[in-house]
Amino acid sequence: MRLSTGKRTRLHRMLYEHGPANGTLMILPIDQGLEHGPVDFFDNPAAVDTDWIYRLAVEGRFSAIALHVGLAQRYHAAYAGRVPLVLKVNGKTSIPSDDEPISPLTSSVEDAVRLGADAVGYTLYVGSPAQDADILQCNEIRHDCERYGMPLVIWAYPRGAAIKAKGGQDSLYAVDYAARVALEVGADVIKLNQPKHNAATASQMPKPYDSMNPDELDALRRVVRSAGTCLVLVSGGSKLGDEDTIHKAHVAMQAGCVGLIFGRNMWQREWEEAMKMSGRMHELLKGYTQED
Amino acid sequence: MRLSTGKRTRLHRMLYEHGPANGTLMILPIDQGLEHGPVDFFDNPAAVDTDWIYRLAVEGRFSAIALHVGLAQRYHAAYAGRVPLVLKVNGKTSIPSDDEPISPLTSSVEDAVRLGADAVGYTLYVGSPAQDADILQCNEIRHDCERYGMPLVIWAYPRGAAIKAKGGQDSLYAVDYAARVALEVGADVIKLNQPKHNAATASQMPKPYDSMNPDELDALRRVVRSAGTCLVLVSGGSKLGDEDTIHKAHVAMQAGCVGLIFGRNMWQREWEEAMKMSGRMHELLKGYTQED
Amino acid sequence: MRLSTGKRTRLHRMLYEHGPANGTLMILPIDQGLEHGPVDFFDNPAAVDTDWIYRLAVEGRFSAIALHVGLAQRYHAAYAGRVPLVLKVNGKTSIPSDDEPISPLTSSVEDAVRLGADAVGYTLYVGSPAQDADILQCNEIRHDCERYGMPLVIWAYPRGAAIKAKGGQDSLYAVDYAARVALEVGADVIKLNQPKHNAATASQMPKPYDSMNPDELDALRRVVRSAGTCLVLVSGGSKLGDEDTIHKAHVAMQAGCVGLIFGRNMWQREWEEAMKMSGRMHELLKGYTQED
Amino acid sequence: MRLSTGKRTRLHRMLYEHGPANGTLMILPIDQGLEHGPVDFFDNPAAVDTDWIYRLAVEGRFSAIALHVGLAQRYHAAYAGRVPLVLKVNGKTSIPSDDEPISPLTSSVEDAVRLGADAVGYTLYVGSPAQDADILQCNEIRHDCERYGMPLVIWAYPRGAAIKAKGGQDSLYAVDYAARVALEVGADVIKLNQPKHNAATASQMPKPYDSMNPDELDALRRVVRSAGTCLVLVSGGSKLGDEDTIHKAHVAMQAGCVGLIFGRNMWQREWEEAMKMSGRMHELLKGYTQED
Amino acid sequence: MRLSTGKRTRLHRMLYEHGPANGTLMILPIDQGLEHGPVDFFDNPAAVDTDWIYRLAVEGRFSAIALHVGLAQRYHAAYAGRVPLVLKVNGKTSIPSDDEPISPLTSSVEDAVRLGADAVGYTLYVGSPAQDADILQCNEIRHDCERYGMPLVIWAYPRGAAIKAKGGQDSLYAVDYAARVALEVGADVIKLNQPKHNAATASQMPKPYDSMNPDELDALRRVVRSAGTCLVLVSGGSKLGDEDTIHKAHVAMQAGCVGLIFGRNMWQREWEEAMKMSGRMHELLKGYTQED
């Protein structure tokens, strides 16, 4: 990758100085309180305390923690230097309709610089009828990232009424398109959901996706290819059983992803379970060392 | 709390130099003239005169008074230094439909600095279909608060058509979510309404809230927990009888709130009654001293 | 009033150096060409010539003339220093629907400074579904007024679909609310229409207004009280007979207003009649001297 | 007129140094390619070449040529100094619905300064439901005109659904109102269409216009009066026969206009015919000399 | 052409230092990943790798490559100086409805300067109901192009509901109008689709287009004429057979275009085929040398 000195320095910190530190990434996201509400903490009530999450990030040896400015300002100082910060700069609630979604800014790249962050995260709702405003807002963030040497992680999420009508947000069509859009608009790292085949809605996808049905590994490989030379992270999504979680991580790494960004699959487990899962992730990621 | 020097200085003034001065807060809000109209002054016509409200704030030994720039500019000077000012920087009337509410700015953080305020108040309509514009506007205020060391009090109010459809603005679902959103977007202090169980609409709440029915203290404790380390104030809402008012305050403090922001329950009482109620609040708050 | 030096200086010019010069105000507005079109000049065709209006303002010894930048730039110079200028900074036509009204800016506070104005006038459509944009725009004007020491006169006009549905723009409910809003958002002077009881629509007003029916003097007194310490001007509205005009002025002053802002009731009269009416206004205002 | 030195200098150039040079104006507009498309050049294909239009402007001795930045940048240099430039700073296509029209900016007053223009042209769609944005945008242009001493020519065009419903864009009601609006918002020169009586729609006009039917000269005189001391130009509109064109020009000058802005009536004629028509215009305008 | 030194220098690089280098242009666009999604790479999977495209641009001796900032930042450095860059500064996905299209900015003219680009590309959806925002945004890009001496290539694309209703995006009416609009708003180079006669929808075109049916060469000549002195590029559109591709190129050059901007017709061919096609294009363009 040809990156500016600032971006290279910050990415290096996440890739080679924290977490597995072998060129893979294991990021702990905790923006679900805004996106889904406190309900996500019901299974493991300890997780409503961001301090608990931070301890997990540090003791579970994550490459970075990803959250909004409110949490970063209140909780990060106690862990400063011990886990890199990905400042999530936009977000929204799930309360009103998701037909024309856009996530407004909750902070700025300058906030990220001030807080010592090593990257910013931006949610781009690919295919939303509000894409005009979304891409424009993303462009402003990208511009500031360029200015400050801040890596840009794009949460490339297909969403909105048109996506629903064309096979849904997890369809190969949607995820594949989203990966490419993130590449084109200037992501350094792309966070994606694994595409899932849904027999009930497959025929709604545009041609020729409607007649394609690759296995999960091939599907993800396609998507990774569409992301070009961007680093790709796979989201964990809602909580899975232990083996399913590990399987998902395995597929991601086999498909060529740089790592994992699993939130609920980490902190919806109790402490010991979460630490155990984090250990298994480390074990798995060891097998995918990328030279510096 | 890890706060900037400016925020710490200003919060200290409200927590330890005015009002109960024991780490609790007792704030007198007078923005109802904008939010509801002069009708709120009909029960106690003296209250239409902001000077009367100011005398109540000073003689009733409140931690701060909260109002809009028009009132602050015309009435605060006579009481400057005797009661801290929370400048309410946005608001709206209740005249048009409340389906997609947003409160436009009526002043700025710079106005707050100019007027010697110790905090600003921002109403965030959590869950409003206009959340895009609202969160964005809130972000600008938060940014200025950071810049000037001004504490940010978020009026975290669930509102709008989707909230109405999901159990209403006082449901545990709505208030709990609102508390978390305020934390995530960077509040220092969060003003909330006490959640109320409504048997008629409980089933409209998303799972698992639809099957929960904690008692009022547990419900508020949950919400306080969702607010993380933010200080939480409970609103008074419309006027209650004396004992109900005290009970509400009692529940709030038991649940871990930092204090009370009761308006109509203060100034819709005549002078002697209002002073008496203020005295009882002081008495109650004495029991919740927080070391500096 | 506690006002900045600039605001005080300029208000003093209107209150004590021009017009009745006894602390009352008699302002001549001529923005109806924009608001209603040339039709307002049909009864007295001379008035289409702004020069004629200016002569009336000067020879009729008005406290100020209120108009838009286009007229100010073309006609004021010839009368500079002889009559204070209130620059109306926003306005609109009456051609499209008035359901969601907002008046866009036609000039700026800086224009007012450049033109030597002693105040700016801003129309706020209280209760309009466009209140978000309107209050925000008003806030910007208020901010500039603060910066330049320019008094802010708010045309506090209830308007829009919701106002129509709740008793109409002249209802006590609407005018009372509008007065309070103007106070809260930072008016120095508030221009209001006299509330009118309309038996046909009274029941549409929110409680308890729907069951109130004070006489016209009491109604206006209530509104003046809701305006706090702001100076209140009563609009003339459409043309009345001589005695009705004087009666309206009389009620306004009895109710505690600072003065009158009568346009059509002045310049829809021919020269001699207009001068006579202006004389009678002066006579009346003499009785309401306010010490400097 | 009391105008700034810059405005006076530039207007003088058009009024007394080019064209008839006797205080009248004869302006050649060529923005129809944007407003109507290439179809306007079908009758005289030579006119699609802007160079041809420029030769007509120079050899036909026009006071100025009016066009958009794209044409000005590509074609004006060859004729610089030989014909003044009115830079049209906003425009739109006629393709989508005209129910809520507004013309976005295609250039700026600074572009006009850079290109050596002697005025800018702004289309204001009086009565459009988009008047909020339009008047605001016009205000910004006016402000820049003031700053740079650039005369502002307002194309005062009644348009939109409400205009259609109230008698149409050529009704006396609409044109009369438009003239006044342009005056109020700060035009130096106003471009208008001649009002036309339409028996079929006259009753749709608001009172008392619905019962008025002045002859064409009186109608235009009314409109000129509504424009105050602004200079008024009459548009040519779609192509007329020779005598009708001359008659229209004659009526305009008799009614007190400063001149003509005829486009299609010029360049939809072939060269010799166009030159002949330009000559007849010059002849006519000689009779309306205004002393400098 | 009278162009600024910067624009002249950069255009010269594309016209006389790269590609055919004889005053014609052969540009390789690769923005389809954003506009259409990865599906466009299915026929030739190698093309999903932008590096492959770059090799084609260099070895196929193109005048320039046109793409978005994300691709430019990641892939251009390795080929810097060997192929000029046209930075595409706006774009959108094809997922939501195309009834009111507008392409938001994905980068800026300053990005283009920073990346050493020789032009920027802007998509203007002529006739879109969103033309207000589109023309305005285009104006800002044009202004920055002027400031930095950056040539502006306008993708002049008729689109949106009104275009569909008036004969479609490939109709002569639509393409002809689009060419003129691009000229008027300040394009240096205009990218167009060849107009196509569609008997089924011809009657929907406005008069007199509805009764016109020139052959394809005449049709394109008309359009080129409407573009004035702007340079015109013809798009390749979806993939054609070899002879049809060459025929399209031939017609374009015969009609007076400066060159070709064929994407899918290049990189949807495998390497050898693509190189062969590029060779044939060079051969053809040799016949249209324009002196420097």
PDB file of C-alpha atoms in Angstrom, chain D residues 23-27 175 190-195 215-225 227 230-237 240 243-262 281 284-285 287-288 290:
ATOM      1  CA  GLY D  23     -29.447  56.822 -21.632  1.00  0.00           C
ATOM      2  CA  THR D  24     -31.476  53.991 -23.136  1.00  0.00           C
ATOM      3  CA  LEU D  25     -30.556  50.317 -23.235  1.00  0.00           C
ATOM      4  CA  MET D  26     -30.676  47.674 -25.927  1.00  0.00           C
ATOM      5  CA  ILE D  27     -29.422  44.375 -24.533  1.00  0.00           C
ATOM      6  CA  VAL D 175     -46.063  41.036 -13.533  1.00  0.00           C
ATOM      7  CA  ILE D 190     -35.569  44.987 -13.738  1.00  0.00           C
ATOM      8  CA  LYS D 191     -36.279  42.785 -16.745  1.00  0.00           C
ATOM      9  CA  LEU D 192     -39.988  42.136 -17.173  1.00  0.00           C
ATOM     10  CA  ASN D 193     -42.392  40.646 -19.602  1.00  0.00           C
ATOM     11  CA  GLN D 194     -45.135  42.895 -20.879  1.00  0.00           C
ATOM     12  CA  PRO D 195     -48.372  41.987 -19.064  1.00  0.00           C
ATOM     13  CA  ASP D 215     -54.855  48.779 -22.456  1.00  0.00           C
ATOM     14  CA  GLU D 216     -51.352  47.452 -22.998  1.00  0.00           C
ATOM     15  CA  LEU D 217     -49.695  50.844 -22.529  1.00  0.00           C
ATOM     16  CA  ASP D 218     -51.501  51.582 -19.276  1.00  0.00           C
ATOM     17  CA  ALA D 219     -50.823  48.095 -18.024  1.00  0.00           C
ATOM     18  CA  LEU D 220     -47.119  48.481 -18.602  1.00  0.00           C
ATOM     19  CA  ARG D 221     -47.128  51.979 -17.091  1.00  0.00           C
ATOM     20  CA  ARG D 222     -48.602  50.539 -13.886  1.00  0.00           C
ATOM     21  CA  VAL D 223     -45.864  47.950 -13.769  1.00  0.00           C
ATOM     22  CA  VAL D 224     -43.151  50.537 -14.382  1.00  0.00           C
ATOM     23  CA  ARG D 225     -44.603  52.576 -11.524  1.00  0.00           C
ATOM     24  CA  ALA D 227     -40.796  49.209 -10.057  1.00  0.00           C
ATOM     25  CA  CYS D 230     -35.459  51.022 -10.896  1.00  0.00           C
ATOM     26  CA  LEU D 231     -34.675  50.975 -14.583  1.00  0.00           C
ATOM     27  CA  VAL D 232     -37.061  48.665 -16.429  1.00  0.00           C
ATOM     28  CA  LEU D 233     -36.264  46.545 -19.465  1.00  0.00           C
ATOM     29  CA  VAL D 234     -38.937  44.749 -21.463  1.00  0.00           C
ATOM     30  CA  SER D 235     -38.256  41.242 -22.705  1.00  0.00           C
ATOM     31  CA  GLY D 236     -38.897  40.339 -26.299  1.00  0.00           C
ATOM     32  CA  GLY D 237     -40.216  36.838 -25.647  1.00  0.00           C
ATOM     33  CA  LEU D 240     -42.769  38.214 -33.531  1.00  0.00           C
ATOM     34  CA  GLU D 243     -44.048  45.366 -37.024  1.00  0.00           C
ATOM     35  CA  ASP D 244     -45.170  43.584 -33.857  1.00  0.00           C
ATOM     36  CA  THR D 245     -41.605  43.663 -32.592  1.00  0.00           C
ATOM     37  CA  ILE D 246     -41.328  47.388 -33.241  1.00  0.00           C
ATOM     38  CA  HIS D 247     -44.740  47.974 -31.705  1.00  0.00           C
ATOM     39  CA  LYS D 248     -43.701  46.115 -28.549  1.00  0.00           C
ATOM     40  CA  ALA D 249     -40.563  48.221 -28.308  1.00  0.00           C
ATOM     41  CA  HIS D 250     -42.575  51.369 -28.869  1.00  0.00           C
ATOM     42  CA  VAL D 251     -45.025  50.520 -26.087  1.00  0.00           C
ATOM     43  CA  ALA D 252     -42.147  49.753 -23.735  1.00  0.00           C
ATOM     44  CA  MET D 253     -40.500  53.117 -24.295  1.00  0.00           C
ATOM     45  CA  GLN D 254     -43.800  54.994 -24.121  1.00  0.00           C
ATOM     46  CA  ALA D 255     -44.493  53.322 -20.789  1.00  0.00           C
ATOM     47  CA  GLY D 256     -41.286  54.655 -19.314  1.00  0.00           C
ATOM     48  CA  CYS D 257     -38.925  51.735 -19.698  1.00  0.00           C
ATOM     49  CA  VAL D 258     -35.218  52.369 -20.078  1.00  0.00           C
ATOM     50  CA  GLY D 259     -34.942  49.962 -22.939  1.00  0.00           C
ATOM     51  CA  LEU D 260     -35.275  46.557 -24.475  1.00  0.00           C
ATOM     52  CA  ILE D 261     -33.791  43.147 -23.948  1.00  0.00           C
ATOM     53  CA  PHE D 262     -34.817  41.267 -27.082  1.00  0.00           C
ATOM     54  CA  MET D 281     -34.503  49.785 -32.618  1.00  0.00           C
ATOM     55  CA  LEU D 284     -36.763  54.282 -32.056  1.00  0.00           C
ATOM     56  CA  LEU D 285     -34.547  54.629 -28.961  1.00  0.00           C
ATOM     57  CA  GLY D 287     -36.471  59.430 -29.413  1.00  0.00           C
ATOM     58  CA  TYR D 288     -36.087  58.614 -25.716  1.00  0.00           C
ATOM     59  CA  GLN D 290     -32.208  60.638 -21.102  1.00  0.00           C
TER      60      GLN D 290
END
